[in-house]
Amino acid sequence: MQENRAQVTRDLNRGKLKFKVGPFVARIGTSYPLLQRDFLDIYGGYPLAGPDEFAHFNLKVDPVSLLRRWFKPKVIADGGFIASPFVPLPGDLSILALEMGLNWQVGTKSDQYLIYHSGVVARDTGPDEGQPSRAVLMAGESGAGKSTLTAGLAYSGWRLFSDEFALMDTDDLLLYPYPRPISLKNQSINVMVERLGEEVFSRPFLNTIKGTIRYLKVPAESLRQGHRPAQLDLVVFPNYVEGSPGHIEEFVGAEAFAMLRGASVNSDRLGRPAFDAISELVGRCRFYGLQYGSLDMAIKMVEDLMEETR
Amino acid sequence: MLDVSTLWHVPEPDSLVWRSFDSYSLLFNERSGNTHVLDPLSREILDLLQEAPRDETSLVRELTSLLEGQDPEALAGAVHEALKAFDTAGLIFPAYHS
């Protein structure tokens, strides 16, 4: 996308930009120049889709009116819903409208997958695509630190699958990558900027409902391998507690089932296939609650646990 | 309040999908799409109702003889609560509805 910036901008203006993200093709449109710049900044490395490829999602983000294009700009996402679930946002935060719009579409229109609200990273066991990669899924409450841990692992030799949604095929129980920029908030931003430098971050978005947000770009290797699935081996529920010396608690049986099912976005809609899939995962994967006091501690916990589950 | 003389049964038992983990059982009800976690006593009650319709009194009697040494009053209370929960969840119906 980066090498065709002029064409990409034209396609955005016409609402015809199609790009690939994991197993999906998204068609995006916006005539708002600031959003076009922010979009290219964090999605510049994504592959474009051909004009005839089926678009799974359609999303436009534009000013709410001509007046609000120029005066105290306000934008709103339009995903083609009759009753739009989206609210207008200040023009400066238009990339958030786009991100929320895409998230909404995945969460509500992708029932070919069992979806968990979670981060996922995977480690390739070899260069051969026939060898399954091994994945760890990180679920938990918002603010528990799963995005920070996902980001830390994604830049420590693991392949980023997603910071937001784990996509699982209920037939083979494989996870499919859906690598999108990682939304980091407040103190997490400083932690990661210190580790990775400024270059891999978007500009800061101030005064959002969750404070300050910066998007961490997806590592190039994770985009290159964006088609390669992984087998889920480890499920963790991270919880950052300042000053914690670290604590690991294992969950088994019905408790593990309830926790993983609680992380699922669409198990109610999927019904029996979701029940069967989660039951099988409980028998096959290991589940842990991780309390951690620093990112390095959490990364080591995950790496050690993954090693033990071999 | 449930009537202790109501005969309860499990409609369409084939629509219940079971998985057992440790001492707990997971139950997916294909009729409602809901998932339930059952402790061993609740599982036993539902198993008995799947075998044949029973009322609360006969359930308490059978379980008292099965679980020797249990406090009969506590057991009767647990059976009553389990039946209320099953009824609310749509897992059991009065037998005259069948």
mmCIF file of C-alpha atoms in Angstrom:
data_model
loop_
_atom_site.group_PDB
_atom_site.id
_atom_site.type_symbol
_atom_site.label_atom_id
_atom_site.label_comp_id
_atom_site.label_asym_id
_atom_site.label_seq_id
_atom_site.Cartn_x
_atom_site.Cartn_y
_atom_site.Cartn_z
ATOM 1 C CA MET A 1 0.000 0.000 0.000
ATOM 2 C CA GLN A 2 2.878 2.318 0.932
ATOM 3 C CA GLU A 3 4.367 2.425 -2.553
ATOM 4 C CA ASN A 4 1.054 3.502 -4.147
ATOM 5 C CA ARG A 5 0.118 6.296 -1.782
ATOM 6 C CA ALA A 6 -1.423 8.499 -4.468
ATOM 7 C CA GLN A 7 -3.571 5.674 -5.823
ATOM 8 C CA VAL A 8 -4.527 4.570 -2.303
ATOM 9 C CA THR A 9 -5.629 8.113 -1.465
ATOM 10 C CA ARG A 10 -7.702 8.268 -4.669
ATOM 11 C CA ASP A 11 -9.328 4.909 -3.819
ATOM 12 C CA LEU A 12 -10.035 6.073 -0.279
ATOM 13 C CA ASN A 13 -11.724 9.187 -1.650
ATOM 14 C CA ARG A 14 -13.909 7.059 -3.900
ATOM 15 C CA GLY A 15 -14.702 4.536 -1.131
ATOM 16 C CA LYS A 16 -13.045 1.779 -3.103
ATOM 17 C CA LEU A 17 -9.887 0.943 -1.234
ATOM 18 C CA LYS A 18 -9.700 -2.806 -0.654
ATOM 19 C CA PHE A 19 -6.985 -4.250 1.524
ATOM 20 C CA LYS A 20 -6.313 -7.627 3.075
ATOM 21 C CA VAL A 21 -6.184 -8.202 6.781
ATOM 22 C CA GLY A 22 -5.856 -11.827 7.787
ATOM 23 C CA PRO A 23 -8.568 -13.896 6.069
ATOM 24 C CA PHE A 24 -10.668 -10.827 5.312
ATOM 25 C CA VAL A 25 -10.847 -8.138 2.660
ATOM 26 C CA ALA A 26 -12.005 -4.763 3.944
ATOM 27 C CA ARG A 27 -13.298 -1.988 1.697
ATOM 28 C CA ILE A 28 -12.672 1.419 3.190
ATOM 29 C CA GLY A 29 -13.633 4.888 2.156
ATOM 30 C CA THR A 30 -12.952 8.331 3.552
ATOM 31 C CA SER A 31 -12.694 11.790 2.088
ATOM 32 C CA TYR A 32 -11.220 13.218 5.271
ATOM 33 C CA PRO A 33 -7.541 14.045 4.628
ATOM 34 C CA LEU A 34 -6.376 13.660 8.233
ATOM 35 C CA LEU A 35 -7.850 10.164 8.397
ATOM 36 C CA GLN A 36 -6.269 9.293 5.061
ATOM 37 C CA ARG A 37 -2.874 10.246 6.490
ATOM 38 C CA ASP A 38 -3.402 8.388 9.774
ATOM 39 C CA PHE A 39 -4.696 5.334 7.918
ATOM 40 C CA LEU A 40 -1.673 5.207 5.619
ATOM 41 C CA ASP A 41 0.614 5.679 8.604
ATOM 42 C CA ILE A 42 -0.567 2.536 10.429
ATOM 43 C CA TYR A 43 -1.899 0.418 7.542
ATOM 44 C CA GLY A 44 0.753 1.355 4.972
ATOM 45 C CA GLY A 45 2.377 -2.089 5.099
ATOM 46 C CA TYR A 46 -0.823 -4.048 4.383
ATOM 47 C CA PRO A 47 -1.351 -5.825 1.074
ATOM 48 C CA LEU A 48 -3.976 -4.430 -1.268
ATOM 49 C CA ALA A 49 -6.760 -6.637 -2.587
ATOM 50 C CA GLY A 50 -7.771 -6.771 -6.231
ATOM 51 C CA PRO A 51 -10.780 -4.722 -7.369
ATOM 52 C CA ASP A 52 -12.812 -7.875 -8.036
ATOM 53 C CA GLU A 53 -12.118 -9.565 -4.710
ATOM 54 C CA PHE A 54 -15.087 -10.056 -2.399
ATOM 55 C CA ALA A 55 -15.105 -7.510 0.422
ATOM 56 C CA HIS A 56 -16.123 -8.991 3.775
ATOM 57 C CA PHE A 57 -16.497 -5.552 5.333
ATOM 58 C CA ASN A 58 -17.510 -2.188 3.968
ATOM 59 C CA LEU A 59 -16.821 0.892 5.999
ATOM 60 C CA LYS A 60 -16.912 4.606 5.325
ATOM 61 C CA VAL A 61 -15.775 7.264 7.750
ATOM 62 C CA ASP A 62 -16.673 10.818 6.786
ATOM 63 C CA PRO A 63 -17.595 14.141 8.375
ATOM 64 C CA VAL A 64 -21.138 14.154 9.732
ATOM 65 C CA SER A 65 -21.974 17.236 7.593
ATOM 66 C CA LEU A 66 -20.349 19.739 5.266
ATOM 67 C CA LEU A 67 -20.289 22.284 8.077
ATOM 68 C CA ARG A 68 -18.568 19.841 10.426
ATOM 69 C CA ARG A 69 -15.991 19.031 7.796
ATOM 70 C CA TRP A 70 -14.497 22.486 8.312
ATOM 71 C CA PHE A 71 -15.713 23.791 11.697
ATOM 72 C CA LYS A 72 -14.921 21.753 14.819
ATOM 73 C CA PRO A 73 -14.792 18.650 12.597
ATOM 74 C CA LYS A 74 -16.793 15.608 13.586
ATOM 75 C CA VAL A 75 -16.764 12.272 11.777
ATOM 76 C CA ILE A 76 -18.852 9.123 11.969
ATOM 77 C CA ALA A 77 -18.351 5.575 10.727
ATOM 78 C CA ASP A 78 -20.931 4.066 8.416
ATOM 79 C CA GLY A 79 -20.906 0.300 8.107
ATOM 80 C CA GLY A 80 -24.141 0.073 6.158
ATOM 81 C CA PHE A 81 -26.246 -0.660 9.226
ATOM 82 C CA ILE A 82 -29.834 0.573 9.232
ATOM 83 C CA ALA A 83 -29.510 1.658 12.849
ATOM 84 C CA SER A 84 -25.907 2.775 13.143
ATOM 85 C CA PRO A 85 -24.242 1.642 16.370
ATOM 86 C CA PHE A 86 -21.564 4.327 15.977
ATOM 87 C CA VAL A 87 -21.290 7.735 17.581
ATOM 88 C CA PRO A 88 -19.645 10.800 16.036
ATOM 89 C CA LEU A 89 -16.067 11.532 17.093
ATOM 90 C CA PRO A 90 -13.924 14.656 16.805
ATOM 91 C CA GLY A 91 -12.077 14.826 13.481
ATOM 92 C CA ASP A 92 -8.728 14.457 15.210
ATOM 93 C CA LEU A 93 -9.843 11.007 16.462
ATOM 94 C CA SER A 94 -11.198 9.818 13.124
ATOM 95 C CA ILE A 95 -8.832 6.812 13.049
ATOM 96 C CA LEU A 96 -10.590 5.580 16.220
ATOM 97 C CA ALA A 97 -13.903 5.698 14.359
ATOM 98 C CA LEU A 98 -12.374 3.548 11.642
ATOM 99 C CA GLU A 99 -10.857 1.104 14.130
ATOM 100 C CA MET A 100 -14.106 0.794 16.080
ATOM 101 C CA GLY A 101 -16.016 0.316 12.840
ATOM 102 C CA LEU A 102 -13.753 -2.496 11.733
ATOM 103 C CA ASN A 103 -13.926 -4.134 15.166
ATOM 104 C CA TRP A 104 -17.699 -3.946 15.125
ATOM 105 C CA GLN A 105 -17.874 -5.589 11.727
ATOM 106 C CA VAL A 106 -15.585 -8.449 12.749
ATOM 107 C CA GLY A 107 -17.410 -8.982 16.041
ATOM 108 C CA THR A 108 -20.871 -9.019 14.486
ATOM 109 C CA LYS A 109 -20.403 -10.333 10.946
ATOM 110 C CA SER A 110 -17.797 -13.071 11.081
ATOM 111 C CA ASP A 111 -19.627 -16.073 12.473
ATOM 112 C CA GLN A 112 -17.713 -18.410 10.188
ATOM 113 C CA TYR A 113 -15.204 -18.204 13.065
ATOM 114 C CA LEU A 114 -15.517 -18.716 16.787
ATOM 115 C CA ILE A 115 -14.222 -15.346 17.978
ATOM 116 C CA TYR A 116 -12.591 -14.553 21.299
ATOM 117 C CA HIS A 117 -11.975 -11.034 22.527
ATOM 118 C CA SER A 118 -8.307 -11.560 23.160
ATOM 119 C CA GLY A 119 -4.761 -11.081 22.028
ATOM 120 C CA VAL A 120 -3.025 -13.915 20.201
ATOM 121 C CA VAL A 121 0.602 -14.481 19.293
ATOM 122 C CA ALA A 122 2.226 -17.591 17.885
ATOM 123 C CA ARG A 123 5.643 -19.089 17.561
ATOM 124 C CA ASP A 124 6.533 -20.906 14.371
ATOM 125 C CA THR A 125 8.028 -24.329 14.985
ATOM 126 C CA GLY A 126 9.844 -24.257 11.651
ATOM 127 C CA PRO A 127 9.947 -22.533 8.287
ATOM 128 C CA ASP A 128 7.821 -25.240 6.695
ATOM 129 C CA GLU A 129 4.226 -24.068 6.361
ATOM 130 C CA GLY A 130 3.115 -27.650 6.953
ATOM 131 C CA GLN A 131 4.339 -27.481 10.525
ATOM 132 C CA PRO A 132 1.686 -25.896 12.737
ATOM 133 C CA SER A 133 2.673 -22.804 14.669
ATOM 134 C CA ARG A 134 1.908 -22.813 18.400
ATOM 135 C CA ALA A 135 -0.306 -20.057 19.723
ATOM 136 C CA VAL A 136 -0.989 -18.455 23.068
ATOM 137 C CA LEU A 137 -4.281 -16.662 23.608
ATOM 138 C CA MET A 138 -4.467 -13.805 26.118
ATOM 139 C CA ALA A 139 -7.914 -12.973 27.429
ATOM 140 C CA GLY A 140 -9.216 -10.908 30.303
ATOM 141 C CA GLU A 141 -10.861 -7.707 31.384
ATOM 142 C CA SER A 142 -10.125 -4.467 29.593
ATOM 143 C CA GLY A 143 -7.195 -2.771 31.324
ATOM 144 C CA ALA A 144 -5.717 -6.004 32.705
ATOM 145 C CA GLY A 145 -2.664 -5.638 30.487
ATOM 146 C CA LYS A 146 -3.357 -8.049 27.649
ATOM 147 C CA SER A 147 -2.606 -5.512 24.905
ATOM 148 C CA THR A 148 0.715 -4.611 26.506
ATOM 149 C CA LEU A 149 1.654 -8.264 26.832
ATOM 150 C CA THR A 150 0.527 -8.987 23.271
ATOM 151 C CA ALA A 151 2.630 -6.065 22.056
ATOM 152 C CA GLY A 152 5.639 -7.164 24.097
ATOM 153 C CA LEU A 153 5.493 -10.700 22.718
ATOM 154 C CA ALA A 154 4.827 -9.498 19.141
ATOM 155 C CA TYR A 155 8.139 -7.618 19.247
ATOM 156 C CA SER A 156 10.035 -10.430 21.049
ATOM 157 C CA GLY A 157 10.106 -13.079 18.356
ATOM 158 C CA TRP A 158 6.450 -14.075 18.368
ATOM 159 C CA ARG A 159 4.120 -13.605 15.433
ATOM 160 C CA LEU A 160 1.218 -11.221 16.043
ATOM 161 C CA PHE A 161 -2.157 -12.764 15.241
ATOM 162 C CA SER A 162 -4.306 -10.132 16.872
ATOM 163 C CA ASP A 163 -4.578 -7.731 19.738
ATOM 164 C CA GLU A 164 -8.366 -7.712 19.649
ATOM 165 C CA PHE A 165 -9.908 -10.845 18.137
ATOM 166 C CA ALA A 166 -8.816 -14.475 18.012
ATOM 167 C CA LEU A 167 -10.444 -16.175 15.014
ATOM 168 C CA MET A 168 -10.891 -19.922 15.390
ATOM 169 C CA ASP A 169 -12.184 -22.404 12.839
ATOM 170 C CA THR A 170 -14.438 -24.771 14.799
ATOM 171 C CA ASP A 171 -13.717 -27.656 12.401
ATOM 172 C CA ASP A 172 -9.978 -27.904 12.945
ATOM 173 C CA LEU A 173 -9.620 -25.608 15.997
ATOM 174 C CA LEU A 174 -6.866 -23.649 14.256
ATOM 175 C CA LEU A 175 -6.463 -19.943 14.912
ATOM 176 C CA TYR A 176 -6.181 -17.608 11.931
ATOM 177 C CA PRO A 177 -4.157 -14.392 12.022
ATOM 178 C CA TYR A 178 -5.976 -11.100 12.009
ATOM 179 C CA PRO A 179 -3.097 -8.700 12.587
ATOM 180 C CA ARG A 180 -4.247 -5.147 13.192
ATOM 181 C CA PRO A 181 -2.374 -2.256 14.807
ATOM 182 C CA ILE A 182 -2.273 -2.652 18.588
ATOM 183 C CA SER A 183 -4.119 0.023 20.498
ATOM 184 C CA LEU A 184 -1.999 1.000 23.509
ATOM 185 C CA LYS A 185 -3.259 3.317 26.182
ATOM 186 C CA ASN A 186 -1.768 5.700 28.734
ATOM 187 C CA GLN A 187 1.111 4.184 30.755
ATOM 188 C CA SER A 188 1.439 1.218 28.371
ATOM 189 C CA ILE A 189 2.505 3.668 25.653
ATOM 190 C CA ASN A 190 5.557 4.803 27.640
ATOM 191 C CA VAL A 191 6.522 1.230 28.481
ATOM 192 C CA MET A 192 6.486 0.202 24.825
ATOM 193 C CA VAL A 193 8.012 3.407 23.390
ATOM 194 C CA GLU A 194 10.929 2.906 25.762
ATOM 195 C CA ARG A 195 11.431 -0.624 24.424
ATOM 196 C CA LEU A 196 10.771 -0.083 20.723
ATOM 197 C CA GLY A 197 11.333 3.602 19.921
ATOM 198 C CA GLU A 198 8.985 6.085 18.276
ATOM 199 C CA GLU A 199 9.102 4.803 14.707
ATOM 200 C CA VAL A 200 6.721 1.902 15.140
ATOM 201 C CA PHE A 201 4.002 4.077 16.670
ATOM 202 C CA SER A 202 1.254 6.279 15.298
ATOM 203 C CA ARG A 203 0.952 9.827 16.546
ATOM 204 C CA PRO A 204 -0.772 10.116 19.944
ATOM 205 C CA PHE A 205 -4.545 10.492 20.025
ATOM 206 C CA LEU A 206 -5.428 12.586 23.053
ATOM 207 C CA ASN A 207 -8.575 12.891 25.142
ATOM 208 C CA THR A 208 -10.241 9.714 23.949
ATOM 209 C CA ILE A 209 -12.756 8.014 26.219
ATOM 210 C CA LYS A 210 -9.888 5.752 27.378
ATOM 211 C CA GLY A 211 -7.295 8.515 27.722
ATOM 212 C CA THR A 212 -4.356 8.766 25.318
ATOM 213 C CA ILE A 213 -4.055 6.125 22.613
ATOM 214 C CA ARG A 214 -1.215 5.310 20.236
ATOM 215 C CA TYR A 215 -1.301 2.524 17.681
ATOM 216 C CA LEU A 216 1.631 0.155 17.509
ATOM 217 C CA LYS A 217 2.278 -0.972 13.951
ATOM 218 C CA VAL A 218 2.211 -4.664 13.107
ATOM 219 C CA PRO A 219 5.695 -6.197 12.659
ATOM 220 C CA ALA A 220 6.433 -6.778 8.959
ATOM 221 C CA GLU A 221 6.995 -10.520 9.460
ATOM 222 C CA SER A 222 3.535 -10.890 11.037
ATOM 223 C CA LEU A 223 2.000 -9.280 7.948
ATOM 224 C CA ARG A 224 4.061 -11.463 5.591
ATOM 225 C CA GLN A 225 2.885 -14.595 7.430
ATOM 226 C CA GLY A 226 -0.642 -13.277 7.802
ATOM 227 C CA HIS A 227 -2.168 -16.344 6.139
ATOM 228 C CA ARG A 228 -0.479 -19.000 8.307
ATOM 229 C CA PRO A 229 -2.681 -20.530 11.048
ATOM 230 C CA ALA A 230 -1.608 -21.867 14.425
ATOM 231 C CA GLN A 231 -2.691 -24.453 16.931
ATOM 232 C CA LEU A 232 -3.783 -23.113 20.301
ATOM 233 C CA ASP A 233 -1.702 -24.580 23.125
ATOM 234 C CA LEU A 234 -1.846 -22.047 25.916
ATOM 235 C CA VAL A 235 -4.541 -19.720 27.280
ATOM 236 C CA VAL A 236 -3.540 -17.055 29.778
ATOM 237 C CA PHE A 237 -5.475 -14.429 31.687
ATOM 238 C CA PRO A 238 -2.901 -11.718 32.415
ATOM 239 C CA ASN A 239 -3.326 -9.208 35.199
ATOM 240 C CA TYR A 240 -0.826 -6.409 35.737
ATOM 241 C CA VAL A 241 -0.388 -5.477 39.401
ATOM 242 C CA GLU A 242 2.228 -2.825 40.141
ATOM 243 C CA GLY A 243 5.071 -4.268 42.235
ATOM 244 C CA SER A 244 3.793 -7.834 42.007
ATOM 245 C CA PRO A 245 6.542 -10.464 42.408
ATOM 246 C CA GLY A 246 4.557 -12.644 39.993
ATOM 247 C CA HIS A 247 1.989 -15.338 40.587
ATOM 248 C CA ILE A 248 0.690 -18.130 38.376
ATOM 249 C CA GLU A 249 -2.552 -19.990 38.977
ATOM 250 C CA GLU A 250 -3.717 -22.883 36.840
ATOM 251 C CA PHE A 251 -7.368 -23.286 35.817
ATOM 252 C CA VAL A 252 -8.776 -26.642 34.822
ATOM 253 C CA GLY A 253 -12.034 -28.280 33.879
ATOM 254 C CA ALA A 254 -15.305 -26.422 34.131
ATOM 255 C CA GLU A 255 -13.587 -23.282 35.439
ATOM 256 C CA ALA A 256 -11.292 -23.149 32.406
ATOM 257 C CA PHE A 257 -14.311 -23.729 30.161
ATOM 258 C CA ALA A 258 -16.267 -20.905 31.770
ATOM 259 C CA MET A 259 -13.325 -18.499 31.498
ATOM 260 C CA LEU A 260 -12.660 -19.216 27.836
ATOM 261 C CA ARG A 261 -16.335 -19.147 26.969
ATOM 262 C CA GLY A 262 -16.581 -15.822 28.779
ATOM 263 C CA ALA A 263 -13.939 -14.452 26.403
ATOM 264 C CA SER A 264 -15.912 -15.527 23.355
ATOM 265 C CA VAL A 265 -17.801 -12.890 21.410
ATOM 266 C CA ASN A 266 -20.140 -15.131 19.440
ATOM 267 C CA SER A 267 -20.407 -18.540 21.154
ATOM 268 C CA ASP A 268 -24.116 -17.878 21.802
ATOM 269 C CA ARG A 269 -24.707 -17.326 18.110
ATOM 270 C CA LEU A 270 -22.662 -20.371 17.080
ATOM 271 C CA GLY A 271 -24.261 -22.732 19.632
ATOM 272 C CA ARG A 272 -23.202 -26.373 19.504
ATOM 273 C CA PRO A 273 -19.999 -25.944 17.413
ATOM 274 C CA ALA A 274 -18.732 -23.401 19.955
ATOM 275 C CA PHE A 275 -19.576 -25.683 22.891
ATOM 276 C CA ASP A 276 -17.794 -28.613 21.249
ATOM 277 C CA ALA A 277 -14.761 -26.514 20.338
ATOM 278 C CA ILE A 278 -14.299 -24.961 23.779
ATOM 279 C CA SER A 279 -14.827 -28.344 25.502
ATOM 280 C CA GLU A 280 -12.134 -29.895 23.346
ATOM 281 C CA LEU A 281 -9.744 -27.028 24.012
ATOM 282 C CA VAL A 282 -10.197 -27.475 27.759
ATOM 283 C CA GLY A 283 -9.007 -31.056 27.392
ATOM 284 C CA ARG A 284 -6.093 -30.118 25.170
ATOM 285 C CA CYS A 285 -4.720 -26.713 26.245
ATOM 286 C CA ARG A 286 -3.347 -25.377 29.519
ATOM 287 C CA PHE A 287 -5.022 -22.405 31.191
ATOM 288 C CA TYR A 288 -3.310 -20.013 33.590
ATOM 289 C CA GLY A 289 -3.981 -16.775 35.383
ATOM 290 C CA LEU A 290 -0.831 -14.622 35.361
ATOM 291 C CA GLN A 291 -0.295 -11.831 37.824
ATOM 292 C CA TYR A 292 2.738 -9.840 36.784
ATOM 293 C CA GLY A 293 4.624 -6.763 37.897
ATOM 294 C CA SER A 294 6.585 -5.981 34.736
ATOM 295 C CA LEU A 295 6.409 -6.726 31.032
ATOM 296 C CA ASP A 296 9.681 -8.685 31.065
ATOM 297 C CA MET A 297 8.308 -10.844 33.885
ATOM 298 C CA ALA A 298 5.110 -11.567 31.929
ATOM 299 C CA ILE A 299 7.004 -12.415 28.720
ATOM 300 C CA LYS A 300 9.193 -14.868 30.628
ATOM 301 C CA MET A 301 6.126 -16.434 32.284
ATOM 302 C CA VAL A 302 4.494 -17.012 28.900
ATOM 303 C CA GLU A 303 7.671 -18.388 27.332
ATOM 304 C CA ASP A 304 8.264 -20.769 30.260
ATOM 305 C CA LEU A 305 4.648 -21.959 30.275
ATOM 306 C CA MET A 306 4.712 -22.519 26.533
ATOM 307 C CA GLU A 307 7.897 -24.548 26.928
ATOM 308 C CA GLU A 308 6.232 -26.671 29.651
ATOM 309 C CA THR A 309 3.182 -27.422 27.500
ATOM 310 C CA ARG A 310 5.261 -29.123 24.808
ATOM 311 C CA MET B 1 -42.920 -22.039 45.284
ATOM 312 C CA LEU B 2 -42.775 -25.321 43.456
ATOM 313 C CA ASP B 3 -45.416 -27.888 44.266
ATOM 314 C CA VAL B 4 -43.623 -30.936 45.723
ATOM 315 C CA SER B 5 -46.126 -33.233 44.026
ATOM 316 C CA THR B 6 -45.418 -31.903 40.511
ATOM 317 C CA LEU B 7 -44.054 -34.590 38.250
ATOM 318 C CA TRP B 8 -41.008 -33.242 36.408
ATOM 319 C CA HIS B 9 -39.462 -34.581 33.247
ATOM 320 C CA VAL B 10 -36.704 -33.638 30.811
ATOM 321 C CA PRO B 11 -38.145 -32.877 27.375
ATOM 322 C CA GLU B 12 -36.126 -34.045 24.375
ATOM 323 C CA PRO B 13 -33.194 -35.491 26.337
ATOM 324 C CA ASP B 14 -31.334 -35.980 23.054
ATOM 325 C CA SER B 15 -30.993 -32.222 22.828
ATOM 326 C CA LEU B 16 -28.763 -32.197 25.922
ATOM 327 C CA VAL B 17 -25.038 -32.497 25.198
ATOM 328 C CA TRP B 18 -22.848 -33.449 28.144
ATOM 329 C CA ARG B 19 -19.139 -33.054 28.861
ATOM 330 C CA SER B 20 -17.592 -34.053 32.182
ATOM 331 C CA PHE B 21 -14.600 -32.342 33.758
ATOM 332 C CA ASP B 22 -13.388 -33.379 37.188
ATOM 333 C CA SER B 23 -16.457 -33.519 39.395
ATOM 334 C CA TYR B 24 -18.393 -30.953 37.368
ATOM 335 C CA SER B 25 -20.449 -31.493 34.248
ATOM 336 C CA LEU B 26 -21.033 -29.110 31.399
ATOM 337 C CA LEU B 27 -24.375 -29.230 29.720
ATOM 338 C CA PHE B 28 -25.247 -27.623 26.406
ATOM 339 C CA ASN B 29 -28.969 -27.384 25.788
ATOM 340 C CA GLU B 30 -29.565 -27.360 22.032
ATOM 341 C CA ARG B 31 -33.159 -26.249 22.588
ATOM 342 C CA SER B 32 -32.149 -22.984 24.233
ATOM 343 C CA GLY B 33 -28.534 -22.630 23.102
ATOM 344 C CA ASN B 34 -27.521 -22.175 26.744
ATOM 345 C CA THR B 35 -24.599 -23.806 28.536
ATOM 346 C CA HIS B 36 -24.845 -24.868 32.184
ATOM 347 C CA VAL B 37 -22.296 -26.022 34.754
ATOM 348 C CA LEU B 38 -23.664 -28.706 37.080
ATOM 349 C CA ASP B 39 -22.302 -30.015 40.345
ATOM 350 C CA PRO B 40 -22.526 -33.794 40.965
ATOM 351 C CA LEU B 41 -25.852 -33.644 42.838
ATOM 352 C CA SER B 42 -27.525 -31.533 40.160
ATOM 353 C CA ARG B 43 -26.220 -33.891 37.493
ATOM 354 C CA GLU B 44 -27.677 -36.856 39.387
ATOM 355 C CA ILE B 45 -31.059 -35.155 39.708
ATOM 356 C CA LEU B 46 -31.193 -34.392 36.004
ATOM 357 C CA ASP B 47 -30.093 -37.955 35.180
ATOM 358 C CA LEU B 48 -32.934 -39.341 37.319
ATOM 359 C CA LEU B 49 -35.465 -37.055 35.634
ATOM 360 C CA GLN B 50 -34.161 -38.144 32.252
ATOM 361 C CA GLU B 51 -34.763 -41.788 33.230
ATOM 362 C CA ALA B 52 -38.375 -41.169 34.161
ATOM 363 C CA PRO B 53 -40.594 -38.340 35.453
ATOM 364 C CA ARG B 54 -40.376 -37.903 39.210
ATOM 365 C CA ASP B 55 -41.740 -35.524 41.800
ATOM 366 C CA GLU B 56 -39.676 -33.715 44.407
ATOM 367 C CA THR B 57 -40.617 -36.124 47.210
ATOM 368 C CA SER B 58 -39.545 -39.218 45.320
ATOM 369 C CA LEU B 59 -36.315 -37.521 44.206
ATOM 370 C CA VAL B 60 -35.423 -36.710 47.815
ATOM 371 C CA ARG B 61 -36.255 -40.277 48.865
ATOM 372 C CA GLU B 62 -34.079 -41.847 46.150
ATOM 373 C CA LEU B 63 -31.180 -39.497 46.724
ATOM 374 C CA THR B 64 -31.326 -40.021 50.502
ATOM 375 C CA SER B 65 -30.913 -43.753 50.010
ATOM 376 C CA LEU B 66 -28.175 -43.181 47.396
ATOM 377 C CA LEU B 67 -26.175 -40.683 49.468
ATOM 378 C CA GLU B 68 -26.180 -42.335 52.880
ATOM 379 C CA GLY B 69 -25.067 -40.132 55.757
ATOM 380 C CA GLN B 70 -26.184 -36.853 54.145
ATOM 381 C CA ASP B 71 -28.284 -34.478 56.233
ATOM 382 C CA PRO B 72 -31.820 -35.206 54.879
ATOM 383 C CA GLU B 73 -32.995 -31.653 55.447
ATOM 384 C CA ALA B 74 -30.044 -30.145 53.605
ATOM 385 C CA LEU B 75 -30.514 -32.652 50.800
ATOM 386 C CA ALA B 76 -34.207 -31.812 50.480
ATOM 387 C CA GLY B 77 -33.323 -28.112 50.312
ATOM 388 C CA ALA B 78 -30.686 -28.737 47.635
ATOM 389 C CA VAL B 79 -33.121 -30.783 45.530
ATOM 390 C CA HIS B 80 -35.747 -28.052 45.814
ATOM 391 C CA GLU B 81 -33.250 -25.367 44.708
ATOM 392 C CA ALA B 82 -31.980 -27.520 41.837
ATOM 393 C CA LEU B 83 -35.514 -28.102 40.540
ATOM 394 C CA LYS B 84 -36.235 -24.370 40.719
ATOM 395 C CA ALA B 85 -33.042 -23.643 38.762
ATOM 396 C CA PHE B 86 -33.785 -26.338 36.153
ATOM 397 C CA ASP B 87 -37.323 -25.043 35.747
ATOM 398 C CA THR B 88 -36.106 -21.457 35.275
ATOM 399 C CA ALA B 89 -33.494 -22.632 32.749
ATOM 400 C CA GLY B 90 -36.101 -24.572 30.790
ATOM 401 C CA LEU B 91 -34.326 -27.878 31.359
ATOM 402 C CA ILE B 92 -37.332 -29.548 32.993
ATOM 403 C CA PHE B 93 -41.071 -29.280 32.497
ATOM 404 C CA PRO B 94 -44.091 -30.571 34.435
ATOM 405 C CA ALA B 95 -44.816 -34.000 33.003
ATOM 406 C CA TYR B 96 -48.366 -33.091 31.959
ATOM 407 C CA HIS B 97 -46.832 -30.735 29.353
ATOM 408 C CA SER B 98 -45.282 -33.637 27.495
#
